Amino acid sequence: MELQKNTKIDPNGLIPPYGGELKNLIIKDKKLIHELISKVNYEFECSDRNACDVELLMVGAFSPLEGFMDESNYESVIKNNRDMRGLLFGLPIVFDSHNEKVKTGDTILLTYKKQKIAVLEVNSKWEPDKSLEAELCYGTNSLDHPAVNMIFNERGRFYIGGKIYGFELPIREFPCKTPEEVRATLPSNYDVVAFQCRNPIHRAHYELFSNALHSNNVSNNAVVLVHPTCGPTQQDDIPGKVRYLTYKKLEEEISDEKIKWAFLPYSMHMAGPREALQHMIIRRNYGCTHFIIGRDMAGCKSSSTGEDFYGPYEAQNFANKCASELMMQTVPSKNLVYTREKGYITAEEAKKFNYQIMKLSGTEFRKKLRNGEPIPEWFAFKSVVDVLRRS
């Protein structure tokens, strides 16, 4: 079904940003920038995670936010996954600090690798109940969960809310298009299917997002936006720069006008259902109407027991409940397997015809990668393997 038949569109024939307006918090007026810097009380160097959040605020990926959430909005989001206006948010967007002296009304210059990127006007400062945040947002207080460990052991004692005035985007090893730039590449009046990942793209991923264009709820002339996150993620994941290099190789290799590529400076929280909602809101701001939801999306395992923190369909079920309010649709990812007889098909079809399923676990893949052993091309693109071996 074409987009204009089932949802509102903006003047360019695309889904409107969340809240109706794509925020751009970057100031061009040099005089105003000088005035803001002259009022600065403190200078904070952003962590990698902070810098991702600042950038996404500046370019409007977190629209309709114009800065970091204050205490009231933070509490509303962790308890109800909605801000005080009733707008959906999966996770709170907050700045953190150990600085006891910062107070409401102060102005903070934010830097990243010594680059001046923004000013934060403080309108709220509080000491959060991190235990409650962990339980409500991640469903656990266990430090075996990477994000719970992060909020207790990486984030500062205090959270700070306030308006952001952006100067320039962080200089990164992986350039990331803004929502405005991505929207300019998308076709008018047709569906845009977002594919989110945080790891190198293998053959099964490619089959998954190219197959999504043929889903019953996707228009004929739809495109897919392959939109991987390149910010911090789990500790044992492949570094962002290396992931970016694999994506660029594939972008060059796969020449298809129906496949668009962009990269997202987002730090993963592995929050399962809550993160699925957060990703959908962000992708709507980038112009996407549909979002591919895989089994156990943004899920993770306990670092001590190996048990999953979320059920395989929790993220899908939660996203489906929120989709209509976001004016979006979900595309469930098919359970694709590689068979000797027919290549990639659904697991159900393989079982029906008793085809031989070929498997290679992630552990086996990494072992072959380390040892220089051949990796079957049905599993991974040779170009991606070459990049990973050089890294």
mmCIF file of C-alpha atoms in Angstrom:
data_model
loop_
_atom_site.group_PDB
_atom_site.id
_atom_site.type_symbol
_atom_site.label_atom_id
_atom_site.label_comp_id
_atom_site.label_asym_id
_atom_site.label_seq_id
_atom_site.Cartn_x
_atom_site.Cartn_y
_atom_site.Cartn_z
ATOM 1 C CA MET A 1 0.000 0.000 0.000
ATOM 2 C CA GLU A 2 1.406 3.380 -0.964
ATOM 3 C CA LEU A 3 2.299 5.818 1.780
ATOM 4 C CA GLN A 4 -0.186 8.530 0.874
ATOM 5 C CA LYS A 5 -3.069 6.078 1.259
ATOM 6 C CA ASN A 6 -2.462 5.251 4.900
ATOM 7 C CA THR A 7 -0.633 8.108 6.603
ATOM 8 C CA LYS A 8 0.008 11.832 6.520
ATOM 9 C CA ILE A 9 2.925 13.124 4.494
ATOM 10 C CA ASP A 10 5.084 16.232 4.623
ATOM 11 C CA PRO A 11 5.418 18.703 1.702
ATOM 12 C CA ASN A 12 8.159 16.514 0.199
ATOM 13 C CA GLY A 13 5.973 13.423 0.163
ATOM 14 C CA LEU A 14 7.699 11.816 3.154
ATOM 15 C CA ILE A 15 6.499 10.817 6.596
ATOM 16 C CA PRO A 16 6.712 13.917 8.839
ATOM 17 C CA PRO A 17 9.255 13.993 11.675
ATOM 18 C CA TYR A 18 8.061 12.931 15.110
ATOM 19 C CA GLY A 19 6.288 15.889 16.693
ATOM 20 C CA GLY A 20 5.819 17.491 13.268
ATOM 21 C CA GLU A 21 9.104 19.388 12.925
ATOM 22 C CA LEU A 22 12.654 18.241 12.276
ATOM 23 C CA LYS A 23 14.736 20.091 14.839
ATOM 24 C CA ASN A 24 18.037 21.649 13.799
ATOM 25 C CA LEU A 25 19.912 22.919 16.840
ATOM 26 C CA ILE A 26 23.077 23.994 15.010
ATOM 27 C CA ILE A 27 23.714 27.744 15.195
ATOM 28 C CA LYS A 28 25.313 29.488 12.228
ATOM 29 C CA ASP A 29 25.454 33.002 13.723
ATOM 30 C CA LYS A 30 29.071 33.486 14.865
ATOM 31 C CA LYS A 31 28.096 36.432 17.071
ATOM 32 C CA LEU A 32 25.567 34.300 18.960
ATOM 33 C CA ILE A 33 28.124 31.508 19.316
ATOM 34 C CA HIS A 34 30.601 33.974 20.800
ATOM 35 C CA GLU A 35 27.939 35.259 23.229
ATOM 36 C CA LEU A 36 27.093 31.727 24.355
ATOM 37 C CA ILE A 37 30.726 30.806 24.928
ATOM 38 C CA SER A 38 31.296 34.039 26.891
ATOM 39 C CA LYS A 39 28.663 32.910 29.428
ATOM 40 C CA VAL A 40 30.164 29.454 29.991
ATOM 41 C CA ASN A 41 30.631 28.375 33.624
ATOM 42 C CA TYR A 42 32.130 24.940 32.960
ATOM 43 C CA GLU A 43 33.723 22.951 30.156
ATOM 44 C CA PHE A 44 32.941 19.227 29.930
ATOM 45 C CA GLU A 45 34.644 16.717 27.658
ATOM 46 C CA CYS A 46 31.998 14.343 26.277
ATOM 47 C CA SER A 47 32.328 10.590 26.438
ATOM 48 C CA ASP A 48 31.748 8.686 23.189
ATOM 49 C CA ARG A 49 28.181 8.012 24.325
ATOM 50 C CA ASN A 50 27.549 11.642 25.293
ATOM 51 C CA ALA A 51 28.866 12.814 21.933
ATOM 52 C CA CYS A 52 26.474 10.507 20.087
ATOM 53 C CA ASP A 53 23.516 11.907 22.018
ATOM 54 C CA VAL A 54 24.622 15.517 21.490
ATOM 55 C CA GLU A 55 24.975 14.930 17.748
ATOM 56 C CA LEU A 56 21.586 13.221 17.438
ATOM 57 C CA LEU A 57 19.965 16.112 19.304
ATOM 58 C CA MET A 58 21.687 18.709 17.107
ATOM 59 C CA VAL A 59 20.594 17.141 13.809
ATOM 60 C CA GLY A 60 17.019 16.365 14.890
ATOM 61 C CA ALA A 61 17.270 12.581 15.124
ATOM 62 C CA PHE A 62 15.702 12.886 18.596
ATOM 63 C CA SER A 63 13.010 15.322 17.395
ATOM 64 C CA PRO A 64 11.012 16.873 18.928
ATOM 65 C CA LEU A 65 13.625 17.221 21.700
ATOM 66 C CA GLU A 66 15.622 20.449 21.796
ATOM 67 C CA GLY A 67 17.987 19.293 24.498
ATOM 68 C CA PHE A 68 18.565 16.766 27.232
ATOM 69 C CA MET A 69 15.512 15.757 29.272
ATOM 70 C CA ASP A 70 14.880 17.374 32.640
ATOM 71 C CA GLU A 71 14.067 15.403 35.778
ATOM 72 C CA SER A 72 10.293 15.355 35.212
ATOM 73 C CA ASN A 73 10.605 14.097 31.654
ATOM 74 C CA TYR A 74 13.280 11.593 32.669
ATOM 75 C CA GLU A 75 11.018 10.109 35.354
ATOM 76 C CA SER A 76 8.050 10.053 32.990
ATOM 77 C CA VAL A 77 10.034 8.219 30.301
ATOM 78 C CA ILE A 78 11.511 5.568 32.582
ATOM 79 C CA LYS A 79 8.117 4.876 34.174
ATOM 80 C CA ASN A 80 5.775 5.222 31.189
ATOM 81 C CA ASN A 81 8.022 5.339 28.068
ATOM 82 C CA ARG A 82 6.431 8.740 27.407
ATOM 83 C CA ASP A 83 7.551 12.280 28.143
ATOM 84 C CA MET A 84 5.418 14.812 30.021
ATOM 85 C CA ARG A 85 3.622 15.758 26.795
ATOM 86 C CA GLY A 86 2.623 12.135 26.274
ATOM 87 C CA LEU A 87 5.044 11.550 23.385
ATOM 88 C CA LEU A 88 6.606 8.112 23.126
ATOM 89 C CA PHE A 89 10.272 7.610 24.028
ATOM 90 C CA GLY A 90 11.916 4.272 24.640
ATOM 91 C CA LEU A 91 14.804 5.492 26.770
ATOM 92 C CA PRO A 92 15.630 8.772 28.529
ATOM 93 C CA ILE A 93 18.046 11.178 26.803
ATOM 94 C CA VAL A 94 20.214 12.612 29.576
ATOM 95 C CA PHE A 95 23.653 14.103 30.121
ATOM 96 C CA ASP A 96 25.676 12.846 33.082
ATOM 97 C CA SER A 97 28.393 14.297 35.289
ATOM 98 C CA HIS A 98 30.216 13.830 38.600
ATOM 99 C CA ASN A 99 30.443 17.601 39.078
ATOM 100 C CA GLU A 100 28.696 18.561 42.325
ATOM 101 C CA LYS A 101 29.004 22.304 41.710
ATOM 102 C CA VAL A 102 26.913 22.555 38.533
ATOM 103 C CA LYS A 103 23.554 24.176 39.229
ATOM 104 C CA THR A 104 20.417 25.247 37.373
ATOM 105 C CA GLY A 105 21.118 28.330 35.266
ATOM 106 C CA ASP A 106 24.735 27.399 34.542
ATOM 107 C CA THR A 107 26.064 27.081 31.001
ATOM 108 C CA ILE A 108 28.365 24.232 29.998
ATOM 109 C CA LEU A 109 30.631 24.130 26.957
ATOM 110 C CA LEU A 110 30.614 20.598 25.565
ATOM 111 C CA THR A 111 33.739 19.358 23.808
ATOM 112 C CA TYR A 112 34.591 16.061 22.139
ATOM 113 C CA LYS A 113 38.243 15.189 21.631
ATOM 114 C CA LYS A 114 38.877 18.876 22.375
ATOM 115 C CA GLN A 115 36.521 20.011 19.580
ATOM 116 C CA LYS A 116 33.921 22.573 20.732
ATOM 117 C CA ILE A 117 30.616 21.028 19.663
ATOM 118 C CA ALA A 118 27.822 22.650 21.701
ATOM 119 C CA VAL A 119 26.648 24.588 24.727
ATOM 120 C CA LEU A 120 24.235 23.103 27.262
ATOM 121 C CA GLU A 121 22.041 25.508 29.280
ATOM 122 C CA VAL A 122 21.274 23.714 32.541
ATOM 123 C CA ASN A 123 17.616 23.785 33.558
ATOM 124 C CA SER A 124 17.609 20.658 35.716
ATOM 125 C CA LYS A 125 20.101 18.652 37.769
ATOM 126 C CA TRP A 126 19.359 15.661 39.943
ATOM 127 C CA GLU A 127 20.769 12.476 41.423
ATOM 128 C CA PRO A 128 18.823 9.673 39.722
ATOM 129 C CA ASP A 129 17.659 6.425 41.244
ATOM 130 C CA LYS A 130 19.755 4.305 38.915
ATOM 131 C CA SER A 131 18.412 1.089 40.369
ATOM 132 C CA LEU A 132 14.869 2.113 39.426
ATOM 133 C CA GLU A 133 16.027 3.252 35.986
ATOM 134 C CA ALA A 134 17.697 -0.112 35.395
ATOM 135 C CA GLU A 135 14.677 -2.102 36.494
ATOM 136 C CA LEU A 136 12.163 -0.079 34.456
ATOM 137 C CA CYS A 137 14.210 0.465 31.282
ATOM 138 C CA TYR A 138 16.177 -2.778 31.083
ATOM 139 C CA GLY A 139 14.043 -5.116 33.167
ATOM 140 C CA THR A 140 16.920 -5.972 35.510
ATOM 141 C CA ASN A 141 19.341 -4.585 38.076
ATOM 142 C CA SER A 142 22.011 -7.100 37.141
ATOM 143 C CA LEU A 143 25.419 -5.696 36.248
ATOM 144 C CA ASP A 144 25.630 -8.616 33.795
ATOM 145 C CA HIS A 145 23.470 -6.465 31.509
ATOM 146 C CA PRO A 146 25.828 -4.157 29.530
ATOM 147 C CA ALA A 147 23.637 -1.037 29.828
ATOM 148 C CA VAL A 148 22.977 -1.557 33.547
ATOM 149 C CA ASN A 149 26.719 -1.871 34.029
ATOM 150 C CA MET A 150 27.111 1.295 31.963
ATOM 151 C CA ILE A 151 24.702 3.453 33.958
ATOM 152 C CA PHE A 152 26.207 2.342 37.290
ATOM 153 C CA ASN A 153 29.894 2.275 36.374
ATOM 154 C CA GLU A 154 30.332 4.683 33.448
ATOM 155 C CA ARG A 155 27.744 7.408 33.906
ATOM 156 C CA GLY A 156 28.303 10.165 36.427
ATOM 157 C CA ARG A 157 26.513 10.555 39.748
ATOM 158 C CA PHE A 158 24.286 13.389 38.464
ATOM 159 C CA TYR A 159 22.042 13.794 35.432
ATOM 160 C CA ILE A 160 21.716 17.178 33.751
ATOM 161 C CA GLY A 161 18.878 18.425 31.555
ATOM 162 C CA GLY A 162 18.740 21.516 29.384
ATOM 163 C CA LYS A 163 18.636 23.130 25.976
ATOM 164 C CA ILE A 164 21.395 22.423 23.462
ATOM 165 C CA TYR A 165 22.945 25.041 21.180
ATOM 166 C CA GLY A 166 25.042 23.241 18.588
ATOM 167 C CA PHE A 167 28.203 24.607 16.989
ATOM 168 C CA GLU A 168 29.474 21.813 14.765
ATOM 169 C CA LEU A 169 29.102 18.062 14.476
ATOM 170 C CA PRO A 170 31.748 15.854 16.074
ATOM 171 C CA ILE A 171 34.537 14.971 13.656
ATOM 172 C CA ARG A 172 34.291 11.207 13.219
ATOM 173 C CA GLU A 173 36.091 8.429 11.383
ATOM 174 C CA PHE A 174 32.714 7.454 9.943
ATOM 175 C CA PRO A 175 30.720 10.352 8.395
ATOM 176 C CA CYS A 176 27.026 10.204 9.257
ATOM 177 C CA LYS A 177 24.347 11.861 7.136
ATOM 178 C CA THR A 178 21.860 14.022 9.018
ATOM 179 C CA PRO A 179 18.118 13.282 8.877
ATOM 180 C CA GLU A 180 17.732 16.209 6.471
ATOM 181 C CA GLU A 181 20.428 14.789 4.192
ATOM 182 C CA VAL A 182 18.957 11.288 4.254
ATOM 183 C CA ARG A 183 15.453 12.580 3.567
ATOM 184 C CA ALA A 184 16.760 14.363 0.455
ATOM 185 C CA THR A 185 17.747 10.966 -1.004
ATOM 186 C CA LEU A 186 14.378 9.258 -0.441
ATOM 187 C CA PRO A 187 11.577 8.881 -3.001
ATOM 188 C CA SER A 188 8.340 10.830 -2.509
ATOM 189 C CA ASN A 189 5.090 9.090 -1.658
ATOM 190 C CA TYR A 190 6.508 5.603 -1.217
ATOM 191 C CA ASP A 191 7.471 3.471 1.718
ATOM 192 C CA VAL A 192 10.946 3.523 3.220
ATOM 193 C CA VAL A 193 11.942 0.401 5.158
ATOM 194 C CA ALA A 194 14.645 0.836 7.803
ATOM 195 C CA PHE A 195 17.153 -1.911 8.537
ATOM 196 C CA GLN A 196 19.048 -1.515 11.805
ATOM 197 C CA CYS A 197 22.155 -3.478 12.710
ATOM 198 C CA ARG A 198 25.226 -3.076 14.878
ATOM 199 C CA ASN A 199 27.459 -5.795 13.377
ATOM 200 C CA PRO A 200 29.018 -6.374 9.956
ATOM 201 C CA ILE A 201 26.408 -7.300 7.346
ATOM 202 C CA HIS A 202 26.520 -10.913 6.210
ATOM 203 C CA ARG A 203 24.617 -12.686 3.449
ATOM 204 C CA ALA A 204 21.651 -13.504 5.690
ATOM 205 C CA HIS A 205 21.260 -9.811 6.583
ATOM 206 C CA TYR A 206 21.297 -8.850 2.908
ATOM 207 C CA GLU A 207 18.676 -11.489 2.093
ATOM 208 C CA LEU A 208 16.621 -10.237 5.030
ATOM 209 C CA PHE A 209 16.464 -6.547 4.102
ATOM 210 C CA SER A 210 16.115 -7.142 0.363
ATOM 211 C CA ASN A 211 13.285 -9.622 1.067
ATOM 212 C CA ALA A 212 11.564 -7.014 3.255
ATOM 213 C CA LEU A 213 10.776 -4.956 0.141
ATOM 214 C CA HIS A 214 8.408 -7.744 -0.937
ATOM 215 C CA SER A 215 6.415 -7.797 2.290
ATOM 216 C CA ASN A 216 2.635 -7.486 1.963
ATOM 217 C CA ASN A 217 2.508 -4.149 3.812
ATOM 218 C CA VAL A 218 5.263 -2.471 1.739
ATOM 219 C CA SER A 219 4.593 -0.518 -1.474
ATOM 220 C CA ASN A 220 5.940 -1.714 -4.837
ATOM 221 C CA ASN A 221 8.358 1.173 -5.345
ATOM 222 C CA ALA A 222 9.648 1.150 -1.776
ATOM 223 C CA VAL A 223 13.306 1.486 -0.847
ATOM 224 C CA VAL A 224 15.235 0.092 2.085
ATOM 225 C CA LEU A 225 17.486 2.326 4.174
ATOM 226 C CA VAL A 226 20.368 0.279 5.549
ATOM 227 C CA HIS A 227 21.130 2.346 8.631
ATOM 228 C CA PRO A 228 23.689 0.690 10.924
ATOM 229 C CA THR A 229 24.728 2.162 14.251
ATOM 230 C CA CYS A 230 28.410 3.036 14.401
ATOM 231 C CA GLY A 231 28.617 4.322 17.991
ATOM 232 C CA PRO A 232 29.583 2.440 21.176
ATOM 233 C CA THR A 233 27.924 -0.929 21.691
ATOM 234 C CA GLN A 234 28.674 -4.091 23.689
ATOM 235 C CA GLN A 235 32.256 -4.468 24.843
ATOM 236 C CA ASP A 236 32.986 -7.521 22.679
ATOM 237 C CA ASP A 237 31.451 -6.085 19.481
ATOM 238 C CA ILE A 238 33.591 -5.055 16.511
ATOM 239 C CA PRO A 239 34.718 -1.376 16.787
ATOM 240 C CA GLY A 240 32.619 1.257 15.006
ATOM 241 C CA LYS A 241 35.328 2.277 12.534
ATOM 242 C CA VAL A 242 35.809 -1.335 11.370
ATOM 243 C CA ARG A 243 32.057 -1.871 11.059
ATOM 244 C CA TYR A 244 31.842 1.335 9.017
ATOM 245 C CA LEU A 245 34.553 0.106 6.616
ATOM 246 C CA THR A 246 32.623 -3.133 6.012
ATOM 247 C CA TYR A 247 29.440 -1.179 5.300
ATOM 248 C CA LYS A 248 31.210 1.131 2.858
ATOM 249 C CA LYS A 249 32.630 -1.853 0.995
ATOM 250 C CA LEU A 250 29.171 -3.346 0.618
ATOM 251 C CA GLU A 251 27.657 -0.017 -0.418
ATOM 252 C CA GLU A 252 30.173 0.050 -3.271
ATOM 253 C CA GLU A 253 29.639 -3.621 -4.116
ATOM 254 C CA ILE A 254 25.828 -3.731 -4.027
ATOM 255 C CA SER A 255 24.634 -1.327 -6.689
ATOM 256 C CA ASP A 256 20.855 -1.153 -6.329
ATOM 257 C CA GLU A 257 18.746 2.011 -6.509
ATOM 258 C CA LYS A 258 16.285 0.429 -4.070
ATOM 259 C CA ILE A 259 18.976 0.187 -1.367
ATOM 260 C CA LYS A 260 20.049 3.415 0.357
ATOM 261 C CA TRP A 261 22.904 3.597 2.878
ATOM 262 C CA ALA A 262 23.570 5.882 5.820
ATOM 263 C CA PHE A 263 25.236 5.549 9.207
ATOM 264 C CA LEU A 264 23.897 6.442 12.637
ATOM 265 C CA PRO A 265 26.036 7.893 15.473
ATOM 266 C CA TYR A 266 24.010 6.094 18.125
ATOM 267 C CA SER A 267 25.262 4.258 21.212
ATOM 268 C CA MET A 268 23.509 0.933 21.725
ATOM 269 C CA HIS A 269 21.912 0.144 25.090
ATOM 270 C CA MET A 270 20.846 -3.427 24.305
ATOM 271 C CA ALA A 271 17.481 -2.594 25.890
ATOM 272 C CA GLY A 272 15.348 -4.999 23.867
ATOM 273 C CA PRO A 273 11.737 -3.711 23.656
ATOM 274 C CA ARG A 274 12.564 -0.196 24.865
ATOM 275 C CA GLU A 275 15.373 0.118 22.336
ATOM 276 C CA ALA A 276 13.165 -1.122 19.491
ATOM 277 C CA LEU A 277 10.839 1.815 20.209
ATOM 278 C CA GLN A 278 13.777 4.241 20.381
ATOM 279 C CA HIS A 279 15.069 3.029 17.008
ATOM 280 C CA MET A 280 11.648 3.439 15.400
ATOM 281 C CA ILE A 281 11.348 7.053 16.583
ATOM 282 C CA ILE A 282 14.827 7.862 15.271
ATOM 283 C CA ARG A 283 14.138 6.197 11.902
ATOM 284 C CA ARG A 284 10.862 8.078 11.498
ATOM 285 C CA ASN A 285 12.877 11.285 11.846
ATOM 286 C CA TYR A 286 15.144 10.021 9.065
ATOM 287 C CA GLY A 287 12.088 9.537 6.826
ATOM 288 C CA CYS A 288 11.320 5.834 7.316
ATOM 289 C CA THR A 289 7.769 4.479 7.318
ATOM 290 C CA HIS A 290 8.592 0.849 8.128
ATOM 291 C CA PHE A 291 11.023 -0.822 10.494
ATOM 292 C CA ILE A 292 12.366 -4.369 10.300
ATOM 293 C CA ILE A 293 12.103 -6.124 13.655
ATOM 294 C CA GLY A 294 14.146 -9.276 14.112
ATOM 295 C CA ARG A 295 13.963 -11.937 16.771
ATOM 296 C CA ASP A 296 15.345 -10.627 20.080
ATOM 297 C CA MET A 297 16.118 -7.233 18.552
ATOM 298 C CA ALA A 298 18.658 -5.240 20.605
ATOM 299 C CA GLY A 299 18.686 -8.097 23.082
ATOM 300 C CA CYS A 300 21.647 -9.350 25.046
ATOM 301 C CA LYS A 301 22.757 -12.202 27.257
ATOM 302 C CA SER A 302 23.944 -12.253 30.837
ATOM 303 C CA SER A 303 27.734 -12.027 30.926
ATOM 304 C CA SER A 304 27.821 -14.650 33.704
ATOM 305 C CA THR A 305 25.018 -17.120 32.900
ATOM 306 C CA GLY A 306 24.612 -16.703 29.141
ATOM 307 C CA GLU A 307 20.840 -16.426 29.594
ATOM 308 C CA ASP A 308 18.836 -14.010 27.423
ATOM 309 C CA PHE A 309 17.485 -10.916 29.192
ATOM 310 C CA TYR A 310 14.483 -10.697 26.830
ATOM 311 C CA GLY A 311 12.185 -13.133 25.113
ATOM 312 C CA PRO A 312 12.595 -13.633 21.345
ATOM 313 C CA TYR A 313 9.417 -11.693 20.472
ATOM 314 C CA GLU A 314 9.263 -9.079 23.252
ATOM 315 C CA ALA A 315 10.717 -6.337 21.028
ATOM 316 C CA GLN A 316 8.397 -7.220 18.129
ATOM 317 C CA ASN A 317 5.308 -7.243 20.342
ATOM 318 C CA PHE A 318 6.165 -3.943 22.029
ATOM 319 C CA ALA A 319 7.013 -2.246 18.717
ATOM 320 C CA ASN A 320 3.740 -3.422 17.192
ATOM 321 C CA LYS A 321 1.808 -1.801 20.056
ATOM 322 C CA CYS A 322 3.538 1.540 19.414
ATOM 323 C CA ALA A 323 3.666 1.447 15.603
ATOM 324 C CA SER A 324 0.299 3.003 14.740
ATOM 325 C CA GLU A 325 0.854 5.931 17.115
ATOM 326 C CA LEU A 326 4.191 6.528 15.380
ATOM 327 C CA MET A 327 2.408 6.334 11.987
ATOM 328 C CA MET A 328 4.768 3.491 11.110
ATOM 329 C CA GLN A 329 4.531 -0.210 10.368
ATOM 330 C CA THR A 330 6.769 -3.059 11.415
ATOM 331 C CA VAL A 331 8.146 -5.681 9.060
ATOM 332 C CA PRO A 332 8.866 -8.921 10.946
ATOM 333 C CA SER A 333 12.156 -10.429 9.801
ATOM 334 C CA LYS A 334 11.765 -13.817 8.150
ATOM 335 C CA ASN A 335 13.598 -16.762 9.666
ATOM 336 C CA LEU A 336 15.878 -17.360 6.690
ATOM 337 C CA VAL A 337 18.282 -20.283 6.410
ATOM 338 C CA TYR A 338 20.776 -21.310 3.755
ATOM 339 C CA THR A 339 20.113 -24.636 2.069
ATOM 340 C CA ARG A 340 22.384 -26.621 -0.200
ATOM 341 C CA GLU A 341 19.492 -27.161 -2.625
ATOM 342 C CA LYS A 342 17.812 -23.730 -2.880
ATOM 343 C CA GLY A 343 20.084 -21.169 -1.251
ATOM 344 C CA TYR A 344 18.343 -18.798 1.195
ATOM 345 C CA ILE A 345 14.730 -19.721 1.933
ATOM 346 C CA THR A 346 12.522 -19.660 5.028
ATOM 347 C CA ALA A 347 13.159 -22.263 7.702
ATOM 348 C CA GLU A 348 9.556 -23.411 7.275
ATOM 349 C CA GLU A 349 10.078 -24.120 3.591
ATOM 350 C CA ALA A 350 13.355 -25.919 4.272
ATOM 351 C CA LYS A 351 11.646 -28.130 6.825
ATOM 352 C CA LYS A 352 8.683 -28.818 4.541
ATOM 353 C CA PHE A 353 10.884 -30.120 1.720
ATOM 354 C CA ASN A 354 13.555 -31.612 3.998
ATOM 355 C CA TYR A 355 16.333 -29.509 2.474
ATOM 356 C CA GLN A 356 19.837 -29.633 3.958
ATOM 357 C CA ILE A 357 20.450 -26.534 6.072
ATOM 358 C CA MET A 358 23.999 -25.168 6.198
ATOM 359 C CA LYS A 359 25.072 -23.520 9.457
ATOM 360 C CA LEU A 360 28.038 -21.537 10.726
ATOM 361 C CA SER A 361 27.882 -20.132 14.245
ATOM 362 C CA GLY A 362 29.262 -16.741 15.197
ATOM 363 C CA THR A 363 31.893 -18.471 17.334
ATOM 364 C CA GLU A 364 32.993 -20.655 14.408
ATOM 365 C CA PHE A 365 33.048 -17.617 12.104
ATOM 366 C CA ARG A 366 35.303 -15.649 14.457
ATOM 367 C CA LYS A 367 37.596 -18.670 14.870
ATOM 368 C CA LYS A 368 37.957 -19.070 11.085
ATOM 369 C CA LEU A 369 38.551 -15.328 10.803
ATOM 370 C CA ARG A 370 41.372 -15.436 13.361
ATOM 371 C CA ASN A 371 42.965 -18.557 11.892
ATOM 372 C CA GLY A 372 42.800 -17.380 8.295
ATOM 373 C CA GLU A 373 40.593 -20.319 7.318
ATOM 374 C CA PRO A 374 38.232 -20.097 4.310
ATOM 375 C CA ILE A 375 34.790 -18.692 5.089
ATOM 376 C CA PRO A 376 31.950 -19.812 2.802
ATOM 377 C CA GLU A 377 30.548 -17.014 0.635
ATOM 378 C CA TRP A 378 26.999 -18.129 1.391
ATOM 379 C CA PHE A 379 27.685 -16.930 4.938
ATOM 380 C CA ALA A 380 29.716 -13.741 4.440
ATOM 381 C CA PHE A 381 30.645 -11.407 1.616
ATOM 382 C CA LYS A 382 34.304 -11.870 0.661
ATOM 383 C CA SER A 383 34.799 -8.083 0.703
ATOM 384 C CA VAL A 384 33.557 -7.907 4.310
ATOM 385 C CA VAL A 385 35.802 -10.799 5.353
ATOM 386 C CA ASP A 386 38.795 -9.059 3.761
ATOM 387 C CA VAL A 387 38.118 -5.869 5.741
ATOM 388 C CA LEU A 388 37.721 -7.783 9.004
ATOM 389 C CA ARG A 389 40.965 -9.691 8.435
ATOM 390 C CA ARG A 390 42.885 -6.499 7.785
ATOM 391 C CA SER A 391 41.565 -4.790 10.919
#
